Amino acid sequence: MLFLPIILEKGGSMLIAEVIVDVALMQTDQTYTYQVPEAFELIIQRGMRVVVPFGSGSRLIQGFVMQIRVVDGVDFKLKPIVELLDITPVLNEELLQLADFLKEATFSFKISCLQAMLPNLLKMNYDKEFVKKVTNDLTDELFGAEQVINWQIASERGLLTRLQKLRQEGSVELHYLIQEKGQAQFEKFILASSKKFLDQVILKSNAKRQRALWEVLYHATTVLSMQGLRQKGFKLAEVKQAQAKGWLKIEEREVYRNAFELSAFEKTEPLLLNDEQMTAFDKIKSALGSAKTFLLEGVTGSGKTEIYLQIIREVLVSGQTALMLVPEISLTPQMVTRFVGRFGKSVAVLHSGLSDGERFDEWRKIERGIARVVVGARSAIFAPLEKIGVIIIDEEHEASYKQSSMPRYHARDVAIERARFHQCPLILGSATPSLETRARAQKNVFELLKLTKRANPQAMLPDVEIVNFRDSFGEINSQNFTPILLEKIKERLAKKEQIVLLLNRRGYSSFVLCRDCGYVVPCPNCEISLTLHMDTRTMNCHYCGHKEAIPINC
């Protein structure tokens, strides 16, 4: 297919779009200007994905619309946009501004920043169709006897503008049909005919199965699923027979894949906060509506999660949304259990442990406003939430919040930027804060809130004892363990318990010392102990690289 450029005469006016194309190169890290065809003029918006011709020849490529404007008095050549991939923007105004921030902060290509914000299935080819949701004169006129109109057919008939308005009104839904890794998931649903019609049905006395199905249809108060009828013992042939008699209609509907089974979670109620928790809660609550950052430093078991949950409840009551980040996928199920138990189906989950289809469905629930609380790992920071009331990063010191590939962002920095845009508080929770967060709290850039005791008064913190190895010289023959350590190990073994010993070192031994006076061989440059390496038979410094022979005498 060959695309001919549109040649405009001087003095004409036209609608143009500034598009950034999906080519991550320094030379293409800019917008390119395309003419907006008349069919797309009333639909196209900033943040939509489009297909455009790029370069010489007929190469087609995906791009994002960055700007739309009308130009007058032009006399240059422009190529037209070939196709719109969306009917509403996949990136809202905030995320587009966030992409500009990421580009400058991480020195990344802008297209890489934009792609990082979308689930994988939105980066692939897919077909689209409009599904009639409400039956009225207007939808009957557009759809006729059909329930579905393919996007391509709607475009050819010039119906996109009218269908877009109907979608905004809730009369029509747009469904994505994924062509590669995943497919939108559909289930068959049963729509019973009116009771007036079913009252006129005459059943034979020996038609027990038909009467049983008639009873189910007649008393149905909600839409039935085919799966539900099968569980009641009805076969597909019996349902098809009832359909032929006009008792029911079978309709296929798109359903969301379940990232978690809602029925598996027990409903929970808010817990009573202790004095420290209540102080922290009150300070964060008073900051709602302002871009203030808090460091919530609390020992393990101090009840930080309960503070998160109660702050989110306050935010939801005010009609806003909430974003909660956890560092690892392994922690996500635990957090999901707490959040779904408290907020039910308002919760969406985003992390790399989901399949592409599940992640796509969770993203759409957020984008459509069905889910108002998002729990996820690092990439969930780009969730397309509107009206965010609070952002929470649990275990903020974890290195997994740093993205190692382009764009190399830190989720905490992105969260600060999003909190500034939405004018909402950011809560950084940790028992061992990172150095930079701790420094900002000490300089009053962040407000420090401390929880020094566990939420359960009966839960005591473990005792920690530091033992100096020098104090045990000459007491035992063992060169590796102190008497108190050996004693504790024997106690645990006597109780049939287990022991974990942690050793963090490189080399055969982290130091060499004199048994008589306790002298440790130091590095002459760094004044730290030299490490013994038996493979090279040398004493090495792991800081400056100094090496020397193993000493024989003190």
Coordinates of C-alpha atoms in Angstrom, one line a residue:
M1 CA 0.0 0.0 0.0
L2 CA 1.4 3.4 -0.9
F3 CA 0.5 6.6 1.0
L4 CA 0.4 9.7 -1.0
P5 CA 1.1 13.0 0.8
I6 CA -1.6 15.6 1.0
I7 CA -0.6 18.8 -0.8
L8 CA -2.3 21.9 0.6
E9 CA -2.5 25.2 -1.1
K10 CA -1.3 28.3 0.7
G11 CA -4.1 29.9 2.6
G12 CA -5.9 26.7 3.5
S13 CA -6.6 25.5 7.1
M14 CA -6.5 22.0 8.5
L15 CA -6.4 20.0 11.7
I16 CA -3.0 18.4 12.4
A17 CA -1.7 16.1 15.1
E18 CA 1.8 16.0 16.7
V19 CA 2.6 12.3 17.0
I20 CA 5.6 10.6 18.7
V21 CA 6.3 7.3 17.0
D22 CA 7.2 4.0 18.4
V23 CA 10.9 4.1 17.5
A24 CA 13.2 4.4 20.5
L25 CA 16.2 6.3 18.9
M26 CA 17.8 9.6 19.6
Q27 CA 17.0 10.8 16.1
T28 CA 13.3 10.0 16.4
D29 CA 12.8 11.3 20.0
Q30 CA 10.5 14.1 18.8
T31 CA 7.0 14.6 17.5
Y32 CA 6.1 14.4 13.8
T33 CA 3.2 16.2 12.2
Y34 CA 0.4 14.4 10.5
Q35 CA -2.8 15.5 8.9
V36 CA -6.0 14.4 10.7
P37 CA -8.5 12.9 8.2
E38 CA -12.0 14.4 8.3
A39 CA -13.5 11.1 9.7
F40 CA -11.3 11.4 12.8
E41 CA -11.6 15.2 13.4
L42 CA -14.4 14.9 16.1
I43 CA -12.9 11.8 17.8
I44 CA -9.2 12.3 18.0
Q45 CA -7.8 13.4 21.4
R46 CA -4.4 13.9 23.0
G47 CA -3.2 10.6 24.5
M48 CA -4.7 8.3 21.9
R49 CA -2.7 5.7 20.0
V50 CA -2.7 6.0 16.2
V51 CA -1.2 4.2 13.2
V52 CA 0.8 6.5 10.9
P53 CA 3.1 6.0 7.9
F54 CA 6.7 6.7 8.8
G55 CA 9.8 7.2 6.7
S56 CA 10.0 6.5 3.0
G57 CA 7.8 3.9 1.5
S58 CA 4.7 2.4 3.1
R59 CA 6.0 1.5 6.6
L60 CA 3.2 1.7 9.2
I61 CA 4.0 2.3 12.8
Q62 CA 2.2 3.0 16.1
G63 CA 2.4 6.4 17.7
F64 CA 0.9 8.5 20.5
V65 CA -0.9 11.8 19.9
M66 CA 0.8 14.5 21.8
Q67 CA -0.9 17.6 20.5
I68 CA -3.8 18.6 18.2
R69 CA -4.1 22.0 16.6
V70 CA -5.5 23.9 13.7
V71 CA -3.0 25.6 11.3
D72 CA -3.8 28.3 8.7
G73 CA -1.9 29.5 5.7
V74 CA 0.3 26.4 5.1
D75 CA 1.9 25.2 1.9
F76 CA 3.7 22.0 2.9
K77 CA 3.1 18.3 2.4
L78 CA 1.7 16.1 5.2
K79 CA 0.9 12.4 5.4
P80 CA -2.5 11.5 7.0
I81 CA -3.1 9.4 10.1
V82 CA -4.1 6.0 8.8
E83 CA -6.0 4.6 11.8
L84 CA -7.1 5.4 15.3
L85 CA -6.4 2.6 17.8
D86 CA -8.6 4.0 20.5
I87 CA -11.9 5.8 20.9
T88 CA -10.9 7.4 24.2
P89 CA -7.3 8.2 25.3
V90 CA -5.3 5.4 26.9
L91 CA -3.1 8.0 28.6
N92 CA -4.8 10.9 30.5
E93 CA -3.4 14.4 30.8
E94 CA -1.6 13.6 34.1
L95 CA 0.3 10.6 32.6
L96 CA 1.3 12.6 29.6
Q97 CA 2.8 15.2 31.8
L98 CA 4.4 12.5 33.9
A99 CA 6.1 11.2 30.7
D100 CA 7.7 14.6 30.2
F101 CA 8.9 14.4 33.8
L102 CA 10.4 10.9 33.3
K103 CA 12.0 11.9 30.1
E104 CA 13.9 14.7 31.8
A105 CA 14.6 12.9 35.1
T106 CA 15.8 9.6 33.7
F107 CA 17.3 10.8 30.3
S108 CA 15.1 8.3 28.5
F109 CA 13.3 8.4 25.2
K110 CA 9.8 9.7 25.5
I111 CA 8.3 6.7 23.7
S112 CA 9.9 4.4 26.3
C113 CA 8.3 6.4 29.1
L114 CA 4.9 6.2 27.4
Q115 CA 5.1 2.5 26.7
A116 CA 6.1 1.8 30.4
M117 CA 2.7 3.1 31.4
L118 CA 0.6 0.6 29.5
P119 CA 0.0 -3.2 29.9
N120 CA 1.6 -5.5 27.4
L121 CA -1.6 -6.3 25.5
L122 CA -2.0 -2.6 24.7
K123 CA 1.3 -2.7 22.9
M124 CA 0.2 -5.4 20.6
N125 CA -2.2 -5.6 17.6
Y126 CA -5.8 -6.1 18.4
D127 CA -9.3 -5.8 16.9
K128 CA -12.1 -3.8 18.4
E129 CA -15.9 -3.9 18.3
F130 CA -18.8 -2.0 19.7
V131 CA -21.4 -3.9 21.7
K132 CA -24.9 -2.7 22.3
K133 CA -25.6 -2.4 26.0
V134 CA -28.9 -0.5 26.1
T135 CA -31.7 -1.0 23.6
N136 CA -33.3 2.2 22.4
D137 CA -34.3 3.9 19.1
L138 CA -30.8 5.2 18.5
T139 CA -28.9 2.0 19.2
D140 CA -31.5 0.0 17.1
E141 CA -30.9 2.4 14.3
L142 CA -27.1 2.0 14.4
F143 CA -26.9 -1.7 15.2
G144 CA -30.1 -3.0 13.4
A145 CA -30.7 -6.6 14.3
E146 CA -27.1 -7.1 15.4
Q147 CA -25.6 -6.8 18.9
V148 CA -22.1 -6.0 17.7
I149 CA -20.5 -3.7 15.2
N150 CA -16.8 -4.2 14.2
W151 CA -14.6 -1.1 14.5
Q152 CA -13.6 -1.3 10.9
I153 CA -17.2 -1.5 9.7
A154 CA -18.2 1.4 11.9
S155 CA -15.3 3.5 10.5
E156 CA -16.3 2.7 6.9
R157 CA -19.9 3.7 7.6
G158 CA -18.9 6.9 9.4
L159 CA -20.5 5.9 12.7
L160 CA -17.5 6.4 15.0
T161 CA -18.6 9.9 16.3
R162 CA -22.1 8.8 17.1
L163 CA -20.8 5.5 18.7
Q164 CA -18.4 7.5 20.8
K165 CA -21.2 9.6 22.2
L166 CA -23.3 6.5 23.0
R167 CA -20.3 5.0 24.8
Q168 CA -19.9 8.1 27.0
E169 CA -23.7 7.8 27.8
G170 CA -23.2 4.1 28.7
S171 CA -25.4 2.7 25.9
V172 CA -22.5 1.1 24.1
E173 CA -19.3 -0.6 25.2
L174 CA -16.0 -0.9 23.4
H175 CA -14.5 -4.4 23.5
Y176 CA -10.9 -5.2 22.6
L177 CA -10.3 -8.5 20.8
I178 CA -6.7 -9.5 21.4
Q179 CA -5.2 -11.3 18.4
E180 CA -1.9 -12.6 19.7
K181 CA -1.1 -13.7 23.3
G182 CA -4.6 -13.3 24.8
Q183 CA -8.2 -13.0 23.9
A184 CA -10.9 -11.1 25.7
Q185 CA -12.8 -13.6 27.8
F186 CA -16.5 -14.2 27.1
E187 CA -19.2 -16.2 28.9
K188 CA -22.7 -17.2 27.8
F189 CA -25.6 -15.6 29.7
I190 CA -29.3 -16.5 29.7
L191 CA -31.9 -13.8 29.4
A192 CA -35.3 -15.2 30.4
S193 CA -38.4 -14.1 28.4
S194 CA -41.0 -12.0 30.2
K195 CA -43.3 -13.6 32.8
K196 CA -46.2 -12.7 30.6
F197 CA -44.8 -14.8 27.8
L198 CA -43.8 -17.7 30.2
D199 CA -47.4 -17.7 31.7
Q200 CA -48.7 -18.7 28.3
V201 CA -46.4 -21.8 28.0
I202 CA -48.3 -25.1 28.1
L203 CA -46.3 -28.0 29.5
K204 CA -47.0 -31.7 29.3
S205 CA -47.4 -33.5 32.5
N206 CA -44.5 -35.9 31.9
A207 CA -42.1 -33.1 30.8
K208 CA -40.3 -32.9 34.1
R209 CA -37.0 -31.5 32.8
Q210 CA -38.8 -28.7 30.8
R211 CA -40.9 -27.9 33.8
A212 CA -37.8 -27.6 36.0
L213 CA -36.1 -25.3 33.5
W214 CA -39.3 -23.2 33.2
E215 CA -39.4 -22.8 37.0
V216 CA -35.8 -21.5 37.0
L217 CA -36.5 -19.0 34.2
Y218 CA -39.8 -17.9 35.6
H219 CA -38.5 -17.1 39.1
A220 CA -35.1 -15.7 38.0
T221 CA -34.5 -12.2 39.4
T222 CA -31.1 -11.7 37.8
V223 CA -29.4 -12.7 34.5
L224 CA -28.4 -16.4 34.6
S225 CA -25.1 -17.8 33.3
M226 CA -24.8 -20.9 31.2
Q227 CA -22.3 -22.2 33.8
G228 CA -24.9 -21.7 36.5
L229 CA -27.5 -23.7 34.7
R230 CA -25.0 -26.5 34.1
Q231 CA -24.3 -26.6 37.8
K232 CA -28.1 -27.0 38.3
G233 CA -28.0 -30.1 36.1
F234 CA -29.3 -28.7 32.8
K235 CA -27.7 -29.7 29.6
L236 CA -26.9 -27.4 26.6
A237 CA -29.3 -29.3 24.4
E238 CA -32.2 -28.5 26.9
V239 CA -31.2 -24.9 27.0
K240 CA -31.1 -24.7 23.1
Q241 CA -34.5 -26.4 22.9
A242 CA -35.9 -23.7 25.3
Q243 CA -34.3 -21.0 23.2
A244 CA -36.0 -22.4 20.1
K245 CA -39.4 -22.2 21.9
G246 CA -38.7 -18.5 22.7
W247 CA -38.4 -19.0 26.5
L248 CA -34.9 -17.4 26.6
K249 CA -32.1 -15.7 24.7
I250 CA -28.5 -16.7 24.9
E251 CA -26.1 -13.8 24.9
E252 CA -22.3 -13.7 25.0
R253 CA -20.8 -11.1 27.2
E254 CA -17.2 -10.1 28.0
V255 CA -16.2 -10.8 31.5
Y256 CA -13.1 -9.8 33.4
R257 CA -10.4 -12.4 34.2
N258 CA -10.1 -12.9 38.0
A259 CA -6.7 -11.9 39.3
F260 CA -8.1 -13.1 42.7
E261 CA -11.3 -14.9 43.8
L262 CA -13.4 -12.4 45.7
S263 CA -15.3 -15.1 47.6
A264 CA -12.1 -16.4 49.1
F265 CA -11.6 -13.3 51.3
E266 CA -13.4 -12.7 54.6
K267 CA -14.8 -9.3 55.3
T268 CA -12.9 -7.4 58.0
E269 CA -13.6 -4.4 60.1
P270 CA -11.3 -1.5 61.2
L271 CA -9.3 -2.2 64.3
L272 CA -8.9 0.0 67.3
L273 CA -5.7 2.1 67.0
N274 CA -3.4 2.6 69.9
D275 CA -2.1 6.0 70.9
E276 CA 0.9 6.1 68.5
Q277 CA -1.2 4.8 65.6
M278 CA -3.9 7.4 66.3
T279 CA -1.4 10.2 66.4
A280 CA 0.0 9.2 63.0
F281 CA -3.5 8.7 61.5
D282 CA -4.6 12.1 62.7
K283 CA -1.6 13.9 61.2
I284 CA -2.0 12.1 57.8
K285 CA -5.8 12.7 57.8
S286 CA -5.3 16.4 58.5
A287 CA -2.9 16.6 55.4
L288 CA -5.5 15.1 53.0
G289 CA -5.8 17.5 50.1
S290 CA -2.2 18.6 50.2
A291 CA 1.0 17.3 48.6
K292 CA 2.8 16.4 51.9
T293 CA 5.1 13.4 52.3
F294 CA 5.3 11.4 55.5
L295 CA 7.9 8.9 56.6
L296 CA 6.0 6.4 58.7
E297 CA 8.8 4.6 60.6
G298 CA 7.5 1.7 62.7
V299 CA 9.0 -1.5 64.0
T300 CA 7.8 -4.8 62.6
G301 CA 4.2 -5.5 63.8
S302 CA 3.6 -1.8 64.8
G303 CA 0.4 -1.7 62.7
K304 CA 1.4 0.4 59.8
T305 CA -0.9 -1.5 57.4
E306 CA -4.0 -0.7 59.6
I307 CA -3.1 3.0 59.4
Y308 CA -2.9 2.6 55.6
L309 CA -6.3 0.9 55.5
Q310 CA -8.1 3.5 57.6
I311 CA -6.6 6.4 55.7
I312 CA -7.7 4.8 52.4
R313 CA -11.2 4.5 53.9
E314 CA -11.3 8.2 54.6
V315 CA -10.2 8.9 51.0
L316 CA -12.8 6.6 49.4
V317 CA -15.6 8.3 51.5
S318 CA -14.6 11.6 50.0
G319 CA -15.0 10.1 46.4
Q320 CA -11.3 9.8 45.6
T321 CA -9.0 6.8 44.8
A322 CA -5.9 5.3 46.4
L323 CA -2.7 3.7 45.2
M324 CA -0.7 1.2 47.3
L325 CA 2.8 -0.1 46.3
V326 CA 4.5 -3.2 47.8
P327 CA 8.1 -4.1 46.9
E328 CA 7.7 -7.8 45.9
I329 CA 5.2 -10.1 44.2
S330 CA 5.5 -12.4 47.2
L331 CA 4.2 -9.7 49.5
T332 CA 1.3 -8.8 47.2
P333 CA -1.0 -11.7 48.1
Q334 CA -0.7 -10.9 51.8
M335 CA -1.5 -7.2 51.1
V336 CA -4.4 -8.2 48.8
T337 CA -5.9 -10.3 51.5
R338 CA -6.0 -7.3 53.9
F339 CA -7.3 -4.9 51.2
V340 CA -9.9 -7.1 49.6
G341 CA -11.2 -8.1 53.0
R342 CA -11.7 -4.4 53.8
F343 CA -12.7 -2.9 50.4
G344 CA -14.1 -5.8 48.4
K345 CA -14.3 -5.5 44.6
S346 CA -13.1 -1.9 44.7
V347 CA -9.6 -3.4 44.7
A348 CA -7.5 -4.0 41.6
V349 CA -4.1 -5.8 41.6
L350 CA -1.2 -5.0 39.3
H351 CA 2.0 -7.0 39.3
S352 CA 4.2 -9.1 36.9
G353 CA 2.9 -12.3 38.4
L354 CA -0.4 -11.9 36.5
S355 CA -0.9 -13.2 33.0
D356 CA -1.1 -10.6 30.2
G357 CA -4.8 -11.0 30.0
E358 CA -5.4 -10.7 33.7
R359 CA -3.2 -7.6 33.9
F360 CA -5.0 -6.1 30.9
D361 CA -8.4 -6.7 32.6
E362 CA -7.2 -5.2 35.9
W363 CA -5.9 -2.1 34.0
R364 CA -9.3 -1.7 32.2
K365 CA -11.1 -1.9 35.6
I366 CA -9.0 0.9 36.8
E367 CA -9.3 3.0 33.6
R368 CA -13.1 2.6 33.6
G369 CA -13.4 3.6 37.3
I370 CA -14.7 0.2 38.5
A371 CA -11.6 -0.2 40.8
R372 CA -10.8 2.6 43.1
V373 CA -8.0 1.1 45.1
V374 CA -4.9 -0.3 43.4
V375 CA -2.4 -2.6 45.1
G376 CA 0.7 -3.6 43.1
A377 CA 4.4 -3.7 42.7
R378 CA 6.7 -1.1 41.1
S379 CA 4.9 -0.7 37.7
A380 CA 1.5 -0.1 39.4
I381 CA 2.8 3.5 40.1
F382 CA 1.5 4.2 36.5
A383 CA -2.0 3.0 37.2
P384 CA -4.5 5.2 35.3
L385 CA -6.3 6.4 38.4
E386 CA -8.2 9.7 38.5
K387 CA -8.6 11.9 41.6
I388 CA -5.9 10.1 43.7
G389 CA -6.4 10.9 47.4
V390 CA -3.4 9.1 48.8
I391 CA -0.3 7.2 47.6
I392 CA 1.4 4.7 49.9
I393 CA 4.7 3.0 49.4
D394 CA 5.3 0.1 51.9
E395 CA 8.8 -1.0 52.7
E396 CA 10.1 2.1 50.8
H397 CA 13.7 1.1 51.4
E398 CA 13.5 -1.9 49.1
A399 CA 15.8 -1.8 46.0
S400 CA 13.0 -3.4 43.9
Y401 CA 11.4 0.0 43.5
K402 CA 14.2 0.9 41.1
Q403 CA 13.6 0.0 37.5
S404 CA 16.8 -1.4 35.9
S405 CA 15.8 -1.0 32.3
M406 CA 14.8 2.1 30.4
P407 CA 13.2 4.2 31.7
R408 CA 15.3 3.8 34.8
Y409 CA 12.9 5.4 37.3
H410 CA 12.5 5.0 41.0
A411 CA 8.9 4.5 42.0
R412 CA 9.3 6.8 45.0
D413 CA 10.3 9.7 42.7
V414 CA 7.3 9.1 40.4
A415 CA 5.0 8.9 43.4
I416 CA 6.2 12.3 44.7
E417 CA 5.5 13.7 41.2
R418 CA 2.0 12.2 41.1
A419 CA 1.2 13.3 44.6
R420 CA 2.2 16.9 43.6
F421 CA -0.1 16.7 40.6
H422 CA -3.1 15.4 42.6
Q423 CA -2.3 17.4 45.8
C424 CA -2.5 14.3 47.9
P425 CA -0.3 13.0 50.7
L426 CA 2.4 10.4 50.1
I427 CA 3.2 7.9 52.9
L428 CA 6.5 6.1 52.9
G429 CA 6.4 3.2 55.3
S430 CA 9.4 1.3 56.6
A431 CA 11.0 -0.2 59.7
T432 CA 14.4 0.6 58.3
P433 CA 14.1 3.7 56.0
S434 CA 16.6 4.3 53.2
L435 CA 19.3 6.8 53.9
E436 CA 18.0 9.5 51.5
T437 CA 14.4 9.2 53.0
R438 CA 15.8 9.4 56.6
A439 CA 17.9 12.4 55.7
R440 CA 14.9 14.2 54.2
A441 CA 12.9 13.5 57.3
Q442 CA 15.7 14.9 59.5
K443 CA 15.8 18.0 57.4
N444 CA 11.9 18.4 57.7
V445 CA 11.4 17.9 53.9
F446 CA 9.3 14.9 54.9
E447 CA 7.4 14.7 58.2
L448 CA 8.6 11.8 60.4
L449 CA 6.0 9.7 62.2
K450 CA 7.3 7.0 64.6
L451 CA 5.7 3.8 65.9
T452 CA 8.0 2.4 68.6
K453 CA 5.9 -0.5 69.9
R454 CA 3.9 -3.3 68.4
A455 CA 0.2 -2.9 67.8
N456 CA -0.6 -6.0 69.9
P457 CA 0.5 -5.2 73.5
Q458 CA 1.1 -8.9 74.1
A459 CA 3.6 -9.2 71.2
M460 CA 7.0 -8.4 72.6
L461 CA 10.0 -7.4 70.5
P462 CA 12.8 -10.0 70.5
D463 CA 15.9 -9.5 72.7
V464 CA 19.1 -8.8 70.7
E465 CA 22.5 -9.4 72.3
I466 CA 25.8 -8.3 70.8
V467 CA 28.6 -10.6 71.9
N468 CA 32.3 -9.6 71.6
F469 CA 34.4 -12.6 70.4
R470 CA 37.5 -11.3 72.2
D471 CA 35.8 -11.9 75.6
S472 CA 35.8 -15.6 75.0
F473 CA 39.5 -16.2 74.1
G474 CA 40.9 -19.1 76.1
E475 CA 37.5 -20.3 77.4
I476 CA 36.9 -23.0 74.7
N477 CA 38.7 -24.9 72.1
S478 CA 36.4 -23.9 69.2
Q479 CA 37.7 -21.1 67.1
N480 CA 34.4 -20.2 65.5
F481 CA 31.7 -20.0 68.2
T482 CA 31.4 -18.2 71.5
P483 CA 30.2 -20.2 74.5
I484 CA 26.9 -18.3 74.7
L485 CA 26.2 -19.2 71.0
L486 CA 27.0 -22.8 71.5
E487 CA 24.8 -22.9 74.6
K488 CA 21.8 -21.3 72.7
I489 CA 22.3 -23.8 69.8
K490 CA 22.2 -26.7 72.3
E491 CA 19.1 -25.4 73.9
R492 CA 17.3 -25.1 70.6
L493 CA 18.3 -28.6 69.5
A494 CA 17.2 -30.0 72.8
K495 CA 13.7 -28.6 72.1
K496 CA 13.7 -30.1 68.6
E497 CA 13.8 -26.5 67.1
Q498 CA 15.9 -25.2 64.2
I499 CA 18.7 -22.7 64.0
V500 CA 19.7 -20.3 61.2
L501 CA 23.3 -18.9 61.2
L502 CA 23.9 -16.0 58.9
L503 CA 27.5 -15.4 57.6
N504 CA 28.2 -12.4 55.3
R505 CA 31.8 -12.3 54.1
R506 CA 34.1 -12.9 51.2
G507 CA 37.3 -14.9 51.5
Y508 CA 38.3 -17.6 53.9
S509 CA 38.1 -15.4 56.9
S510 CA 37.1 -11.7 57.3
F511 CA 40.1 -11.0 59.6
V512 CA 43.2 -12.5 61.1
L513 CA 44.0 -11.8 64.8
C514 CA 46.5 -12.7 67.4
R515 CA 45.1 -15.1 70.0
D516 CA 47.4 -13.6 72.7
C517 CA 46.7 -9.8 72.4
G518 CA 43.7 -9.6 70.0
Y519 CA 45.6 -7.6 67.4
V520 CA 43.8 -7.6 64.0
V521 CA 45.8 -7.1 60.8
P522 CA 44.6 -3.7 59.3
C523 CA 44.8 -2.1 55.9
P524 CA 47.5 0.6 55.9
N525 CA 45.2 2.8 53.7
C526 CA 41.7 2.2 55.0
E527 CA 42.3 1.2 58.6
I528 CA 39.9 -1.7 58.3
S529 CA 40.7 -5.4 58.8
L530 CA 42.3 -7.3 55.9
T531 CA 40.4 -10.4 54.6
L532 CA 42.2 -13.7 54.4
H533 CA 42.1 -15.4 51.0
M534 CA 43.5 -19.0 51.1
D535 CA 43.3 -19.5 47.3
T536 CA 45.8 -16.8 46.6
R537 CA 47.4 -17.0 50.2
T538 CA 47.1 -13.2 50.6
M539 CA 45.5 -10.6 52.8
N540 CA 43.2 -8.4 50.7
C541 CA 41.4 -5.1 51.3
H542 CA 38.0 -5.1 49.6
Y543 CA 37.9 -1.3 49.6
C544 CA 41.2 0.0 48.1
G545 CA 42.6 -3.3 46.6
H546 CA 45.7 -3.5 48.9
K547 CA 47.3 -6.9 49.1
E548 CA 50.0 -8.4 51.3
A549 CA 51.3 -11.7 52.4
I550 CA 49.8 -13.7 55.3
P551 CA 51.7 -12.7 58.5
I552 CA 53.5 -15.4 60.5
N553 CA 54.3 -13.4 63.6
C554 CA 52.3 -10.7 65.5

